[in-house]
Amino acid sequence: MPNAARSGKTHEILRKLIEAGVIDKLELLLALAKERHFGRAAEACGVTQPTMSTSIKQLEEILGVMLVQRGSRFLGFTPEGQRTLDWARRIVADTRAMKQEINTLKDGLSGELRIAAIPTVLGMVASLTTPFRARYPNVRFSILSCTSSEVLGLLENLEADAGLTYIENEPLGKVRSVPLYQESYRLITSPDGMFGDRDQVTWKEVGQVPLCLLTPNMQNRRIIDRALREAGTAAHPTLTSNSIIVLYTHVKTGRWASVMPAKLAETLGLGDGVRTIPIVDPMVSYSIGLVVPPREPYTPQVAALMQVAREVAPSLQS
């Protein structure tokens, strides 16, 4: 199909969507994409399952295509459904942004700001939220801990406004980023533990230590495993968890060791009973940053958060 014809068809679809008042139906479609189940999606949206099914069918009638593969249960989206999802995210995002901007013009910045963050950066989130709230006291925060891939999924499906994650280690996809600081790594151990009396330790030596580490689905763990492999060794964790608190409490007993980012160890304040020893040979570091969807104009909340992040970044790098 020629580009002009394709563009004309796209504009015609958008006109039909606006005229039919289907923003709510698009919201339901996004919920179905998240839940992959009609009943759960309906419950998440506060509607009945028949209402959910009817709304999706009405959307299909408006567009003149099948969006959902149906059987006795939800089987997935058709190719047309997948493309419609892309447009739904754009249209719903723009609608939300418009409403927020109008409300901001009337009442100032307010509402809820949803931030998805990988576990290893949770200790520094307050470095962003505290100065932000001092400037915009009517904004509430929702902070969700999740993996780096989940951060990107939540942004894509409009379930988070911004994320805090690695910005150079694994593919990020279509996001905009604001670099915050370089993450480096420390062996966290008791003074009388293996290598506990050292001023620094190599990655090869870290491979000899029984560790408690994050689970393999966490990017931080993959970074650690890669550094150990490149040093010719491997991790031998005696405990794994997807919770930093679990690792922290075990390290605090003085009978466990771990590898944690330096800034996280500093934030946790491990105390005199635990040493944080720089890991060298080689020095490993990765960039942590704020990521947001690549949609412009940004919502007032996201634009304000990006500005605060740029202002705070120099202090995080020290």
Short mmCIF file of C-alpha atoms in Angstrom, two decimals:
data_model
loop_
_atom_site.label_atom_id
_atom_site.label_comp_id
_atom_site.label_asym_id
_atom_site.label_seq_id
_atom_site.Cartn_x
_atom_site.Cartn_y
_atom_site.Cartn_z
CA MET A 1 0.00 0.00 0.00
CA PRO A 2 1.48 3.43 -0.97
CA ASN A 3 2.50 5.65 1.94
CA ALA A 4 -0.13 8.28 1.14
CA ALA A 5 -2.90 5.69 1.12
CA ARG A 6 -1.62 4.12 4.34
CA SER A 7 -1.47 7.56 6.00
CA GLY A 8 -4.98 8.36 4.80
CA LYS A 9 -6.29 5.07 6.20
CA THR A 10 -4.58 5.74 9.53
CA HIS A 11 -6.16 9.19 9.82
CA GLU A 12 -9.54 7.72 8.93
CA ILE A 13 -9.17 5.13 11.71
CA LEU A 14 -8.26 7.85 14.19
CA ARG A 15 -11.24 9.96 13.11
CA LYS A 16 -13.56 7.00 13.66
CA LEU A 17 -12.07 6.33 17.09
CA ILE A 18 -12.56 9.93 18.20
CA GLU A 19 -16.06 10.20 16.80
CA ALA A 20 -17.12 6.93 18.41
CA GLY A 21 -15.77 7.95 21.83
CA VAL A 22 -13.77 4.76 22.28
CA ILE A 23 -11.04 5.91 24.66
CA ASP A 24 -12.57 3.77 27.42
CA LYS A 25 -12.60 0.79 25.06
CA LEU A 26 -8.94 1.34 24.28
CA GLU A 27 -8.22 1.36 28.03
CA LEU A 28 -9.95 -2.03 28.24
CA LEU A 29 -7.87 -3.29 25.33
CA LEU A 30 -4.68 -2.30 27.15
CA ALA A 31 -5.88 -4.10 30.26
CA LEU A 32 -6.48 -7.23 28.19
CA ALA A 33 -2.96 -6.95 26.78
CA LYS A 34 -1.61 -6.86 30.32
CA GLU A 35 -3.72 -9.62 31.87
CA ARG A 36 -4.05 -11.93 28.82
CA HIS A 37 -7.40 -13.03 30.29
CA PHE A 38 -10.86 -11.50 29.84
CA GLY A 39 -11.97 -12.10 33.43
CA ARG A 40 -8.85 -10.68 35.08
CA ALA A 41 -8.80 -7.70 32.73
CA ALA A 42 -12.45 -6.96 33.50
CA GLU A 43 -11.80 -7.19 37.24
CA ALA A 44 -8.76 -4.89 36.97
CA CYS A 45 -10.92 -2.29 35.17
CA GLY A 46 -13.88 -2.60 37.53
CA VAL A 47 -16.29 -3.87 34.88
CA THR A 48 -18.06 -7.16 34.28
CA GLN A 49 -16.64 -9.73 31.89
CA PRO A 50 -19.64 -9.35 29.51
CA THR A 51 -18.99 -5.60 29.41
CA MET A 52 -15.33 -6.25 28.61
CA SER A 53 -16.17 -8.69 25.81
CA THR A 54 -18.85 -6.42 24.36
CA SER A 55 -16.52 -3.41 24.36
CA ILE A 56 -13.78 -5.31 22.51
CA LYS A 57 -16.32 -6.56 19.94
CA GLN A 58 -17.61 -3.00 19.45
CA LEU A 59 -14.02 -1.84 18.87
CA GLU A 60 -13.61 -4.58 16.26
CA GLU A 61 -16.81 -3.46 14.54
CA ILE A 62 -15.63 0.16 14.46
CA LEU A 63 -12.29 -0.80 12.92
CA GLY A 64 -13.68 -3.53 10.69
CA VAL A 65 -11.08 -6.10 11.74
CA MET A 66 -10.71 -8.89 14.28
CA LEU A 67 -8.43 -7.84 17.13
CA VAL A 68 -8.53 -10.88 19.41
CA GLN A 69 -8.11 -14.58 18.72
CA ARG A 70 -10.91 -16.27 20.62
CA GLY A 71 -11.58 -19.83 21.65
CA SER A 72 -12.79 -21.13 24.97
CA ARG A 73 -10.34 -18.60 26.38
CA PHE A 74 -8.16 -15.67 25.29
CA LEU A 75 -5.66 -16.94 22.70
CA GLY A 76 -3.83 -13.75 21.84
CA PHE A 77 -4.09 -10.82 19.45
CA THR A 78 -4.33 -10.92 15.68
CA PRO A 79 -1.71 -8.98 13.67
CA GLU A 80 -4.30 -6.21 13.33
CA GLY A 81 -4.85 -6.38 17.08
CA GLN A 82 -1.14 -5.99 17.78
CA ARG A 83 -0.99 -2.91 15.55
CA THR A 84 -4.10 -1.51 17.19
CA LEU A 85 -2.41 -1.96 20.57
CA ASP A 86 0.44 0.29 19.41
CA TRP A 87 -2.05 2.99 18.44
CA ALA A 88 -4.08 2.44 21.60
CA ARG A 89 -1.02 3.16 23.73
CA ARG A 90 -0.33 6.35 21.82
CA ILE A 91 -3.93 7.58 21.92
CA VAL A 92 -4.50 6.72 25.58
CA ALA A 93 -1.13 8.22 26.56
CA ASP A 94 -1.93 11.43 24.69
CA THR A 95 -5.39 11.58 26.26
CA ARG A 96 -3.98 11.16 29.76
CA ALA A 97 -1.27 13.73 29.06
CA MET A 98 -3.83 16.24 27.82
CA LYS A 99 -6.00 15.79 30.92
CA GLN A 100 -2.98 16.13 33.21
CA GLU A 101 -1.74 19.27 31.45
CA ILE A 102 -5.17 20.91 31.69
CA ASN A 103 -5.42 20.00 35.38
CA THR A 104 -1.91 21.37 35.96
CA LEU A 105 -2.86 24.68 34.34
CA LYS A 106 -5.87 24.92 36.65
CA ASP A 107 -4.52 23.57 39.94
CA GLY A 108 -0.75 23.14 39.62
CA LEU A 109 1.09 19.84 39.44
CA SER A 110 -0.76 17.09 41.30
CA GLY A 111 -1.88 13.49 40.98
CA GLU A 112 0.15 10.28 41.20
CA LEU A 113 3.59 9.65 39.71
CA ARG A 114 4.28 5.95 39.15
CA ILE A 115 7.94 4.89 39.13
CA ALA A 116 9.12 1.34 38.39
CA ALA A 117 12.62 0.61 39.73
CA ILE A 118 15.03 -2.29 39.76
CA PRO A 119 15.78 -3.53 43.31
CA THR A 120 19.38 -2.32 43.41
CA VAL A 121 18.37 1.34 42.95
CA LEU A 122 15.56 1.43 45.51
CA GLY A 123 17.88 2.92 48.10
CA MET A 124 18.41 6.06 46.02
CA VAL A 125 14.82 6.69 44.92
CA ALA A 126 14.42 9.14 47.81
CA SER A 127 17.17 11.25 46.23
CA LEU A 128 14.66 11.98 43.45
CA THR A 129 11.32 11.92 45.22
CA THR A 130 12.35 14.15 48.14
CA PRO A 131 13.43 17.21 46.12
CA PHE A 132 10.54 16.60 43.71
CA ARG A 133 7.98 16.65 46.52
CA ALA A 134 9.57 19.74 48.06
CA ARG A 135 8.91 21.51 44.77
CA TYR A 136 5.54 19.89 44.00
CA PRO A 137 3.90 18.96 47.33
CA ASN A 138 0.58 17.89 45.78
CA VAL A 139 2.09 14.97 43.86
CA ARG A 140 1.81 11.44 45.29
CA PHE A 141 4.26 8.64 44.47
CA SER A 142 3.84 4.95 43.74
CA ILE A 143 7.17 3.06 43.69
CA LEU A 144 7.22 -0.49 42.32
CA SER A 145 10.19 -2.87 42.58
CA CYS A 146 10.64 -5.07 39.52
CA THR A 147 13.14 -6.50 37.05
CA SER A 148 14.63 -4.38 34.28
CA SER A 149 12.51 -6.11 31.64
CA GLU A 150 9.39 -5.51 33.73
CA VAL A 151 10.30 -1.81 33.98
CA LEU A 152 10.21 -1.55 30.19
CA GLY A 153 6.98 -3.55 29.95
CA LEU A 154 5.24 -1.31 32.48
CA LEU A 155 6.33 1.80 30.58
CA GLU A 156 5.17 0.38 27.27
CA ASN A 157 1.74 -0.58 28.59
CA LEU A 158 1.25 2.80 30.37
CA GLU A 159 1.35 1.19 33.82
CA ALA A 160 4.31 3.30 34.93
CA ASP A 161 5.23 6.90 34.14
CA ALA A 162 8.98 6.48 34.53
CA GLY A 163 11.57 3.85 35.39
CA LEU A 164 14.94 3.58 37.10
CA THR A 165 17.15 0.95 35.54
CA TYR A 166 20.39 0.18 33.69
CA ILE A 167 20.66 2.22 30.51
CA GLU A 168 23.60 0.66 28.66
CA ASN A 169 23.91 -3.04 29.55
CA GLU A 170 20.97 -4.68 27.77
CA PRO A 171 18.69 -3.37 24.97
CA LEU A 172 16.31 -0.70 26.24
CA GLY A 173 14.04 -0.37 23.25
CA LYS A 174 12.19 2.88 22.61
CA VAL A 175 12.75 5.02 25.69
CA ARG A 176 14.39 8.33 26.55
CA SER A 177 16.93 8.30 29.35
CA VAL A 178 18.56 10.67 31.81
CA PRO A 179 21.89 9.25 33.13
CA LEU A 180 22.16 9.45 36.92
CA TYR A 181 25.32 7.65 38.09
CA GLN A 182 27.75 4.79 37.46
CA GLU A 183 27.08 1.63 39.46
CA SER A 184 30.22 -0.09 40.78
CA TYR A 185 30.43 -3.21 42.94
CA ARG A 186 31.57 -4.25 46.39
CA LEU A 187 32.06 -7.52 48.22
CA ILE A 188 29.94 -7.26 51.35
CA THR A 189 31.28 -9.49 54.11
CA SER A 190 32.13 -9.67 57.81
CA PRO A 191 35.64 -8.64 58.95
CA ASP A 192 36.46 -12.25 59.83
CA GLY A 193 34.92 -13.70 56.66
CA MET A 194 36.86 -14.84 53.59
CA PHE A 195 38.89 -11.82 52.35
CA GLY A 196 37.22 -9.73 55.07
CA ASP A 197 40.57 -8.16 56.02
CA ARG A 198 41.38 -6.97 52.49
CA ASP A 199 41.28 -3.42 51.11
CA GLN A 200 40.23 -4.76 47.71
CA VAL A 201 39.45 -8.10 46.12
CA THR A 202 39.48 -9.41 42.53
CA TRP A 203 36.50 -10.88 40.71
CA LYS A 204 38.36 -14.18 40.52
CA GLU A 205 38.65 -14.19 44.31
CA VAL A 206 34.97 -13.32 44.67
CA GLY A 207 34.25 -16.59 42.84
CA GLN A 208 35.72 -18.46 45.82
CA VAL A 209 33.29 -16.92 48.32
CA PRO A 210 29.95 -18.57 49.20
CA LEU A 211 27.53 -15.79 48.34
CA CYS A 212 23.91 -14.78 48.71
CA LEU A 213 22.80 -13.10 45.49
CA LEU A 214 19.77 -11.88 43.58
CA THR A 215 17.98 -14.41 41.40
CA PRO A 216 19.19 -14.97 37.80
CA ASN A 217 16.24 -13.08 36.29
CA MET A 218 17.63 -9.86 37.76
CA GLN A 219 19.98 -7.85 35.52
CA ASN A 220 22.27 -7.12 38.47
CA ARG A 221 22.81 -10.86 38.88
CA ARG A 222 23.53 -11.25 35.17
CA ILE A 223 26.12 -8.47 35.44
CA ILE A 224 27.80 -10.24 38.37
CA ASP A 225 27.75 -13.61 36.58
CA ARG A 226 29.28 -12.03 33.47
CA ALA A 227 32.06 -10.36 35.45
CA LEU A 228 32.88 -13.65 37.16
CA ARG A 229 32.89 -15.60 33.87
CA GLU A 230 35.24 -13.07 32.32
CA ALA A 231 37.54 -13.57 35.32
CA GLY A 232 37.51 -17.32 34.67
CA THR A 233 35.28 -18.31 37.56
CA ALA A 234 31.59 -18.48 38.54
CA ALA A 235 29.24 -17.65 41.39
CA HIS A 236 28.37 -20.34 43.91
CA PRO A 237 25.44 -18.78 45.78
CA THR A 238 24.29 -20.55 48.93
CA LEU A 239 21.12 -18.43 48.89
CA THR A 240 19.27 -16.52 46.19
CA SER A 241 16.35 -14.11 46.48
CA ASN A 242 14.60 -11.43 44.44
CA SER A 243 14.59 -9.26 47.57
CA ILE A 244 17.43 -6.96 48.55
CA ILE A 245 16.06 -6.98 52.12
CA VAL A 246 16.56 -10.75 52.31
CA LEU A 247 20.18 -10.38 51.18
CA TYR A 248 20.71 -7.42 53.50
CA THR A 249 19.45 -9.24 56.61
CA HIS A 250 21.62 -12.26 55.88
CA VAL A 251 24.73 -10.14 55.33
CA LYS A 252 24.02 -8.29 58.59
CA THR A 253 24.32 -11.56 60.53
CA GLY A 254 28.03 -11.53 59.72
CA ARG A 255 27.84 -15.11 58.45
CA TRP A 256 26.98 -14.38 54.83
CA ALA A 257 28.64 -12.45 52.02
CA SER A 258 27.20 -10.81 48.92
CA VAL A 259 28.05 -8.59 45.97
CA MET A 260 26.13 -5.33 45.95
CA PRO A 261 26.37 -1.98 44.17
CA ALA A 262 28.50 0.49 46.13
CA LYS A 263 25.73 3.09 46.34
CA LEU A 264 23.25 0.52 47.63
CA ALA A 265 25.67 -0.63 50.33
CA GLU A 266 26.26 3.00 51.29
CA THR A 267 22.51 3.68 51.47
CA LEU A 268 21.81 0.59 53.57
CA GLY A 269 24.42 1.67 56.10
CA LEU A 270 25.71 -1.83 56.84
CA GLY A 271 27.64 -0.65 59.90
CA ASP A 272 30.82 -1.66 61.71
CA GLY A 273 30.04 -5.38 61.68
CA VAL A 274 30.20 -5.58 57.88
CA ARG A 275 32.88 -4.48 55.44
CA THR A 276 32.28 -3.21 51.89
CA ILE A 277 35.36 -4.09 49.84
CA PRO A 278 35.92 -2.74 46.29
CA ILE A 279 36.08 -5.42 43.60
CA VAL A 280 38.84 -4.86 41.03
CA ASP A 281 40.63 -6.61 38.17
CA PRO A 282 38.74 -5.47 36.27
CA MET A 283 36.81 -2.48 37.58
CA VAL A 284 33.22 -3.02 36.45
CA SER A 285 30.63 -0.26 36.21
CA TYR A 286 27.29 0.29 34.49
CA SER A 287 25.14 3.38 34.03
CA ILE A 288 21.94 3.79 36.01
CA GLY A 289 19.38 6.25 34.71
CA LEU A 290 15.83 7.48 34.60
CA VAL A 291 13.90 6.17 31.59
CA VAL A 292 10.61 7.48 30.21
CA PRO A 293 8.48 6.65 27.16
CA PRO A 294 9.57 8.49 23.98
CA ARG A 295 6.27 10.35 23.68
CA GLU A 296 6.30 14.11 23.33
CA PRO A 297 5.11 16.36 24.68
CA TYR A 298 5.85 14.75 28.03
CA THR A 299 3.22 14.89 30.72
CA PRO A 300 3.86 17.71 33.21
CA GLN A 301 4.75 15.14 35.89
CA VAL A 302 7.29 13.33 33.71
CA ALA A 303 8.82 16.58 32.45
CA ALA A 304 9.22 17.78 36.04
CA LEU A 305 10.76 14.46 37.11
CA MET A 306 13.28 14.59 34.26
CA GLN A 307 14.28 18.11 35.29
CA VAL A 308 14.77 17.05 38.92
CA ALA A 309 16.79 14.03 37.75
CA ARG A 310 19.14 16.25 35.75
CA GLU A 311 19.62 18.51 38.75
CA VAL A 312 20.24 15.64 41.19
CA ALA A 313 22.55 13.59 38.94
CA PRO A 314 25.80 15.46 39.80
CA SER A 315 25.35 14.76 43.51
CA LEU A 316 24.70 11.05 42.82
CA GLN A 317 27.91 10.77 40.81
CA SER A 318 30.11 11.99 43.64
#
